[in-house]
Short mmCIF file of C-alpha atoms in Angstrom, two decimals:
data_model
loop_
_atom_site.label_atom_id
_atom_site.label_comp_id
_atom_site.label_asym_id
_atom_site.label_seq_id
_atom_site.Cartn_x
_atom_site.Cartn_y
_atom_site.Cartn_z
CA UNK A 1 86.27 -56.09 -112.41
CA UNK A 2 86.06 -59.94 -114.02
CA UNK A 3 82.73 -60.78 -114.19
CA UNK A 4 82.42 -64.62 -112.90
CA UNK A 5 80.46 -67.78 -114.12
CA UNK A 6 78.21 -69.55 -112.30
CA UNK A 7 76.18 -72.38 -112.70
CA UNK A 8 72.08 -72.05 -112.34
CA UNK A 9 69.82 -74.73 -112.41
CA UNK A 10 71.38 -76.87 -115.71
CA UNK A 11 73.35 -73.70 -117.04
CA UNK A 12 76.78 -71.50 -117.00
CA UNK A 13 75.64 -68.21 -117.11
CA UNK A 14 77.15 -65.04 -116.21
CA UNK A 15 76.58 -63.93 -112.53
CA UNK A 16 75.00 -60.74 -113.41
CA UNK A 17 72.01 -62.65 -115.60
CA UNK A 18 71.68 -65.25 -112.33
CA UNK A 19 68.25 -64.63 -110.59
CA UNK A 20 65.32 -66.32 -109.37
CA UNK A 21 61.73 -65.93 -109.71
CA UNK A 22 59.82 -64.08 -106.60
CA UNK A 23 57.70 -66.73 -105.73
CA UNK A 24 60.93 -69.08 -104.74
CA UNK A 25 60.60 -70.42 -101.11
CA UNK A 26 63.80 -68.94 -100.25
CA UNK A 27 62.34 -65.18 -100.74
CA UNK A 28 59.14 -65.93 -99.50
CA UNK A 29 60.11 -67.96 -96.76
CA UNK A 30 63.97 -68.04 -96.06
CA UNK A 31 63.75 -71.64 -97.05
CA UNK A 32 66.28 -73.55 -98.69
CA UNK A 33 69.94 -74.75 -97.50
CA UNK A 34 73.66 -74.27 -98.67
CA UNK A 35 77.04 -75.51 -98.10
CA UNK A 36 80.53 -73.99 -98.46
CA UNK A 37 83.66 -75.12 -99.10
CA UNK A 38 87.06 -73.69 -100.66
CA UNK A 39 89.95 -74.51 -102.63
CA UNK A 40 93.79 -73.84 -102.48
CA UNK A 41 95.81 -73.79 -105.60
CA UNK A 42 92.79 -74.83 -107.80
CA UNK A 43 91.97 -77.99 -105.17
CA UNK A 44 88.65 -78.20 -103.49
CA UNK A 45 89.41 -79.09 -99.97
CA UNK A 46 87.26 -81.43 -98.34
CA UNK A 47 84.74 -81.27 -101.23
CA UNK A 48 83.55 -85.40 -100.08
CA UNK A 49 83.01 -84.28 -96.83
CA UNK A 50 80.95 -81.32 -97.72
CA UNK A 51 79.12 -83.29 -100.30
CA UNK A 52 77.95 -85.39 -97.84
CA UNK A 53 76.49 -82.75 -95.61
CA UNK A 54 75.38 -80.82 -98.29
CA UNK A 55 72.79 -84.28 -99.56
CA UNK A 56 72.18 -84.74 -95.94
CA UNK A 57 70.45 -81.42 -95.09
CA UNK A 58 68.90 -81.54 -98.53
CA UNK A 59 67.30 -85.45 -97.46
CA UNK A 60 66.61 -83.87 -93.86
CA UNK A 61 64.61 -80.87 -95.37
CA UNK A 62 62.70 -82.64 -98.03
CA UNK A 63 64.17 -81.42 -101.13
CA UNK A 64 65.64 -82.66 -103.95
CA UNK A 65 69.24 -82.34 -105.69
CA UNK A 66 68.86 -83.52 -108.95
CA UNK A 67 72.06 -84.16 -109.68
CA UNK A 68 74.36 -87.08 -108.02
CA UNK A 69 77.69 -86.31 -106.40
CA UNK A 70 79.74 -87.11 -109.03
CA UNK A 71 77.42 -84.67 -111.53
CA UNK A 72 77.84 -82.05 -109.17
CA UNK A 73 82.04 -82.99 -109.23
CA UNK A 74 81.94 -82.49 -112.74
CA UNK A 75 79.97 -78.98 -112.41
CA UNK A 76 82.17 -77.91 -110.02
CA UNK A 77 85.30 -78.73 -111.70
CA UNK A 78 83.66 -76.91 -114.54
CA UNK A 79 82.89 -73.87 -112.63
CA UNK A 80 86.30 -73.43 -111.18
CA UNK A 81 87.65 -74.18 -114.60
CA UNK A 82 85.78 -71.07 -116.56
CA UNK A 83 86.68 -68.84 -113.47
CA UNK A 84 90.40 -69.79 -113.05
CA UNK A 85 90.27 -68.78 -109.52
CA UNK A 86 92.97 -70.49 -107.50
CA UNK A 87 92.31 -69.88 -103.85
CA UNK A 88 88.44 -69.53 -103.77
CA UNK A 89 85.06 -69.95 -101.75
CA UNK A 90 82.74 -71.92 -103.92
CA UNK A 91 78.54 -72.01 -102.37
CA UNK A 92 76.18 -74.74 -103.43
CA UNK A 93 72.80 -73.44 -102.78
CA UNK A 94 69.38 -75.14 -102.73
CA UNK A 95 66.19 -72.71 -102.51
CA UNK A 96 63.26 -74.20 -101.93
CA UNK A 97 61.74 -73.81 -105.50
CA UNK A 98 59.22 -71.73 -106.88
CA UNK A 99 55.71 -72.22 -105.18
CA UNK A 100 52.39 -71.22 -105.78
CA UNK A 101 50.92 -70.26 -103.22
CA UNK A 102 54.29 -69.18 -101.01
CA UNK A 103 53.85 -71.86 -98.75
CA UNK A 104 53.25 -75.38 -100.21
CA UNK A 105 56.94 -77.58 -101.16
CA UNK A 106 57.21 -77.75 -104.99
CA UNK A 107 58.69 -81.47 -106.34
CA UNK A 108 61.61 -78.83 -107.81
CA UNK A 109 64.31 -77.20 -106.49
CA UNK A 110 66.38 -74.75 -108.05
CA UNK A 111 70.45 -75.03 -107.46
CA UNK A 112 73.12 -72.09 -107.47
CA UNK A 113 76.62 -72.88 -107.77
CA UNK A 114 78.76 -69.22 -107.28
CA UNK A 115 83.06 -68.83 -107.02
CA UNK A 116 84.54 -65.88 -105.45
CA UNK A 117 87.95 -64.95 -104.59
CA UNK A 118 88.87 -65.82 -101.20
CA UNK A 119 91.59 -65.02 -99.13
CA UNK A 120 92.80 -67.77 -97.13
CA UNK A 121 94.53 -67.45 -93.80
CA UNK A 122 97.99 -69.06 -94.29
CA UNK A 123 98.52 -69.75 -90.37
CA UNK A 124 97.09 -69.12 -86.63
CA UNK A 125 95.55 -66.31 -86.16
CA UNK A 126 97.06 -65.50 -82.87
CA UNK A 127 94.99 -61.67 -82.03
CA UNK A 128 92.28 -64.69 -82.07
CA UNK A 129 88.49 -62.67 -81.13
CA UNK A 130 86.36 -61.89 -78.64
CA UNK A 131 83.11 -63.61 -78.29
CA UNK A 132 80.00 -62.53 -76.21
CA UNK A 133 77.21 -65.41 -75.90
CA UNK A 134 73.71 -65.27 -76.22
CA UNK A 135 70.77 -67.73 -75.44
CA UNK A 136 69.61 -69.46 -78.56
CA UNK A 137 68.75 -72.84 -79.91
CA UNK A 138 69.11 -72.58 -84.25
CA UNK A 139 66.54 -74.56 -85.09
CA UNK A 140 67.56 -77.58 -87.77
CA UNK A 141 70.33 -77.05 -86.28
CA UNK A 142 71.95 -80.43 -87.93
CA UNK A 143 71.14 -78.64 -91.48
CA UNK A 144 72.92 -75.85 -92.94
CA UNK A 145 70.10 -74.22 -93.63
CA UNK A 146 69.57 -70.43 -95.09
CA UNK A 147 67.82 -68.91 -91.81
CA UNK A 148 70.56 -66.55 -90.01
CA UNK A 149 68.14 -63.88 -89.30
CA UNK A 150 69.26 -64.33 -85.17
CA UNK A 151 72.80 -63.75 -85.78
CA UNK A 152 71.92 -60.75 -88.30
CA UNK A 153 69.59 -59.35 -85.58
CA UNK A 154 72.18 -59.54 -82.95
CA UNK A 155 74.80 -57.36 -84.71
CA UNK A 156 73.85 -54.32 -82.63
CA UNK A 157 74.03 -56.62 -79.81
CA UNK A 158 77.64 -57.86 -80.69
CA UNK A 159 78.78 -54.35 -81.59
CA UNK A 160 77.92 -52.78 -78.20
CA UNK A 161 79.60 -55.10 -76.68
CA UNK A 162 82.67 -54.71 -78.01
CA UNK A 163 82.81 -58.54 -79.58
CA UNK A 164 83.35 -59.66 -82.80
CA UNK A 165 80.78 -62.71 -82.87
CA UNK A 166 78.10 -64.38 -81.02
CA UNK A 167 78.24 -67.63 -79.02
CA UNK A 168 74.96 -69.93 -79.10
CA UNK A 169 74.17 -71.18 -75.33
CA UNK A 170 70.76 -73.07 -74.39
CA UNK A 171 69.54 -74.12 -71.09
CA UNK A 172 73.49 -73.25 -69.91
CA UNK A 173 74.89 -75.45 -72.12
CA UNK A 174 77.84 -73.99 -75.01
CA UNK A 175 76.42 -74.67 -78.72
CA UNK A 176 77.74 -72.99 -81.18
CA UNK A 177 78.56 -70.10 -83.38
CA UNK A 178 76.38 -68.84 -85.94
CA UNK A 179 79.27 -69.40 -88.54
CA UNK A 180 81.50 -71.82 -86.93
CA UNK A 181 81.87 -74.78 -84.40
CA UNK A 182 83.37 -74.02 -80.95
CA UNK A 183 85.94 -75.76 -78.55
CA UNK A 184 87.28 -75.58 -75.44
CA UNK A 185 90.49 -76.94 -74.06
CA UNK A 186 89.67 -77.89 -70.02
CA UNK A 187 92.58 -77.38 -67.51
CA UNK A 188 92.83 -81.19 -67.67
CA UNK A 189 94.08 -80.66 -71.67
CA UNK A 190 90.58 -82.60 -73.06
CA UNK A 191 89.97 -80.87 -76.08
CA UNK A 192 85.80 -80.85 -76.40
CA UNK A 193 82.98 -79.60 -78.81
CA UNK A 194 79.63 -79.75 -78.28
CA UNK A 195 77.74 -83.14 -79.64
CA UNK A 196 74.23 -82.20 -79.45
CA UNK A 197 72.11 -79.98 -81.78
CA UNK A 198 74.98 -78.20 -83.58
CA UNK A 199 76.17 -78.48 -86.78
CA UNK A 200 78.47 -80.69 -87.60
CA UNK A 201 81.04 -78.97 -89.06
CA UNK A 202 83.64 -80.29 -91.54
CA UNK A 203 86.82 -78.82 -89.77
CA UNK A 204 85.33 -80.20 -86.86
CA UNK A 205 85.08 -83.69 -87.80
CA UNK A 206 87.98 -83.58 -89.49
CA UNK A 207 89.86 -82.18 -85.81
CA UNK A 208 87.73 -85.35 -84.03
CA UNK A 209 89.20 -87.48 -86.73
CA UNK A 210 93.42 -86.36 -86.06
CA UNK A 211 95.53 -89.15 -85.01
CA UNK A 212 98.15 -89.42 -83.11
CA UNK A 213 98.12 -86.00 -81.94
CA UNK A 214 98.56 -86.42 -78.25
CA UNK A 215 95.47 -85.08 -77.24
CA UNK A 216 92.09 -86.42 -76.14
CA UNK A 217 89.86 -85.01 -78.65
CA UNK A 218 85.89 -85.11 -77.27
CA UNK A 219 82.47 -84.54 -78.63
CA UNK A 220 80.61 -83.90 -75.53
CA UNK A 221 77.78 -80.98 -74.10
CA UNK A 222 79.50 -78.98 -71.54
CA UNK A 223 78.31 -75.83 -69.52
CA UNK A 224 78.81 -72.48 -69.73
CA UNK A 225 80.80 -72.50 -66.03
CA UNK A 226 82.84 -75.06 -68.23
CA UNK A 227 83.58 -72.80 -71.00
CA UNK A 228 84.42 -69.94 -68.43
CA UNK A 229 87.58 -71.99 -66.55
CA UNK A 230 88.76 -73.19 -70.02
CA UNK A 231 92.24 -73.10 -70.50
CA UNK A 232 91.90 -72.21 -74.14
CA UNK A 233 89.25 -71.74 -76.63
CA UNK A 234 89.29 -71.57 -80.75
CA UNK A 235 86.08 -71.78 -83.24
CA UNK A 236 86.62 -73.88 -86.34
CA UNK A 237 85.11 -72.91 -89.75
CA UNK A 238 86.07 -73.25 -94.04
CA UNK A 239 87.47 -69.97 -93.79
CA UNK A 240 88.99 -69.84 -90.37
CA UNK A 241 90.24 -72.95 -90.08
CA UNK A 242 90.88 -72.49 -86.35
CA UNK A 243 90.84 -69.20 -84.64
CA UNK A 244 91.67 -68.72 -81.44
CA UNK A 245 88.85 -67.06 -78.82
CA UNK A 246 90.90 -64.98 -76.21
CA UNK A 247 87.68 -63.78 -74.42
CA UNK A 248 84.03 -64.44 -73.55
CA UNK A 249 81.66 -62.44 -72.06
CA UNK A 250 84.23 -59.73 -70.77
CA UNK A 251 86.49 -62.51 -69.16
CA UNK A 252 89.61 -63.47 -70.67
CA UNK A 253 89.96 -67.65 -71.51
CA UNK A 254 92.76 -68.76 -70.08
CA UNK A 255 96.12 -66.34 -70.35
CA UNK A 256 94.59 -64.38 -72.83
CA UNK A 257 96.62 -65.03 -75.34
CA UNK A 258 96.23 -68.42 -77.86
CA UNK A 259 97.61 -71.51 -76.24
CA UNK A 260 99.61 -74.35 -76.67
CA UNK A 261 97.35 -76.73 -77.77
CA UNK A 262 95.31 -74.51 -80.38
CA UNK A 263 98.39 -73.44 -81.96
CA UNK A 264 99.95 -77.74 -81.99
CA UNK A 265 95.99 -78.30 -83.65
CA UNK A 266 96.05 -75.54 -86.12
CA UNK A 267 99.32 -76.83 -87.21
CA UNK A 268 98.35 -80.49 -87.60
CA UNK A 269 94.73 -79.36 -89.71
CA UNK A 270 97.17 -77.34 -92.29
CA UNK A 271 99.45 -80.36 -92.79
CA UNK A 272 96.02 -82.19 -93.69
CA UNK A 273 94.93 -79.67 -95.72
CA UNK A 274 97.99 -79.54 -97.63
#
């Protein structure tokens, strides 16, 4: 097995000498954030938009990249030029530095850079999946933050149930995945997400953002009861791009089967992908 670079802190090192100190927020505390994107035929794909988010949850949880954008362009481009992986995931992370006394924000942060191999889904995922939902409100939930310990807690959950994710739901109202935004196509052919205290996804903004496609494409909170008489459903996600969701909570969305509309969207995002 190729052993891959990465980039630590202000070096390309092998991945097996990568580590961090015990005393780093993100061990002591789960603190720090991330972002993900990928790249097809050696071309990051959406790499502004995830640069953007990526600054935005490190402004929004008071630490400090110390690199600009285009610094971090050049790493990357780096990066994916020592691995000479093709069709990859690439992570930026940003722990929350090494502190003292396992509880007080050091002034420095400590960034990760890491490639792997990914395989890429080359069209709709038609067997789509089953989701079961659960009531939960991620906190910093505008951040991409490290802390999944309630979707890791809730695999027993998910497994008894026969589903093959969670869906977030709070005071009745659809959120989100723990990995990926979630829509709903109503009877009336609306095509909605939820605008309030989820992430804000970069498939998902760049679905809101389609033109021309026909379809009235809505960030708005809807219910649960919503959700249920949906006509179709799909999550949206780096790796999925959009996957249709034939069932929730035991009852089938719509015919069952992914519909129309999903399958006309998942075309139109992998023309724009390229």
């Amino acid at each position: 097995m190729r052993a891959n670079t990465v980039f630590l802190n202000h070096n390309f090192i092998a991945e097996a000498q990568a580590s961090l100190l015990v005393t780093d927020l993100s061990i002591q505390r789960g603190y720090g954030i991330f972002d993900f994107f990928k790249t097809i035929n050696g071309k990051p794909v959406f790499l502004d938009d995830h640069l953007t988010r990526f600054y935005n949850s490190a402004k929004k949880m008071h630490l400090h990249i110390s690199q600009t954008p285009e610094e971090l362009k050049d790493i990357i481009t780096e990066l994916m030029q020592r691995n000479n992986l093709p069709d990859s995931g690439i992570k930026m992370t940003l722990t929350g530095g090494y502190s003292a006394d396992a509880y007080t924000l050091p002034a420095t942060q400590n960034l990760i850079i890491t490639q792997t191999a990914l395989t890429l889904p080359k069209g709709l995922q038609s067997d789509g999946i089953t989701l079961i939902t659960y009531p939960y409100q991620r906190q910093f939930s505008e951040m991409k933050t490290l802390d999944y310990a309630m979707a890791i807690w809730l695999q027993p959950l998910i497994k008894e149930n026969n589903a093959d994710d969670v869906l977030y739901q709070y005071d009745g109202f659809v959120k989100e995945t723990p990995r990926a935004n979630f829509f709903i196509v109503t009877t009336e052919g609306e095509v909605v997400t939820a605008k309030n205290n989820v992430l804000s996804g970069v498939i998902r903004k760049n679905i809101l953002n389609l033109k021309d496609t026909g379809f009235q494409l809505t960030a708005r909170d809807f219910s649960l009861e919503e959700l249920y008489n949906a006509s179709e459903a799909f999550i949206t996600s780096t790796t999925k791009n959009i996957l249709p969701v034939l069932k929730v909570d035991g009852k089938a969305i719509g015919d069952g089967k992914a519909g129309k509309i999903t399958t006309q969207l998942s075309a139109l995002l992998l023309r724009k992908i390229g």
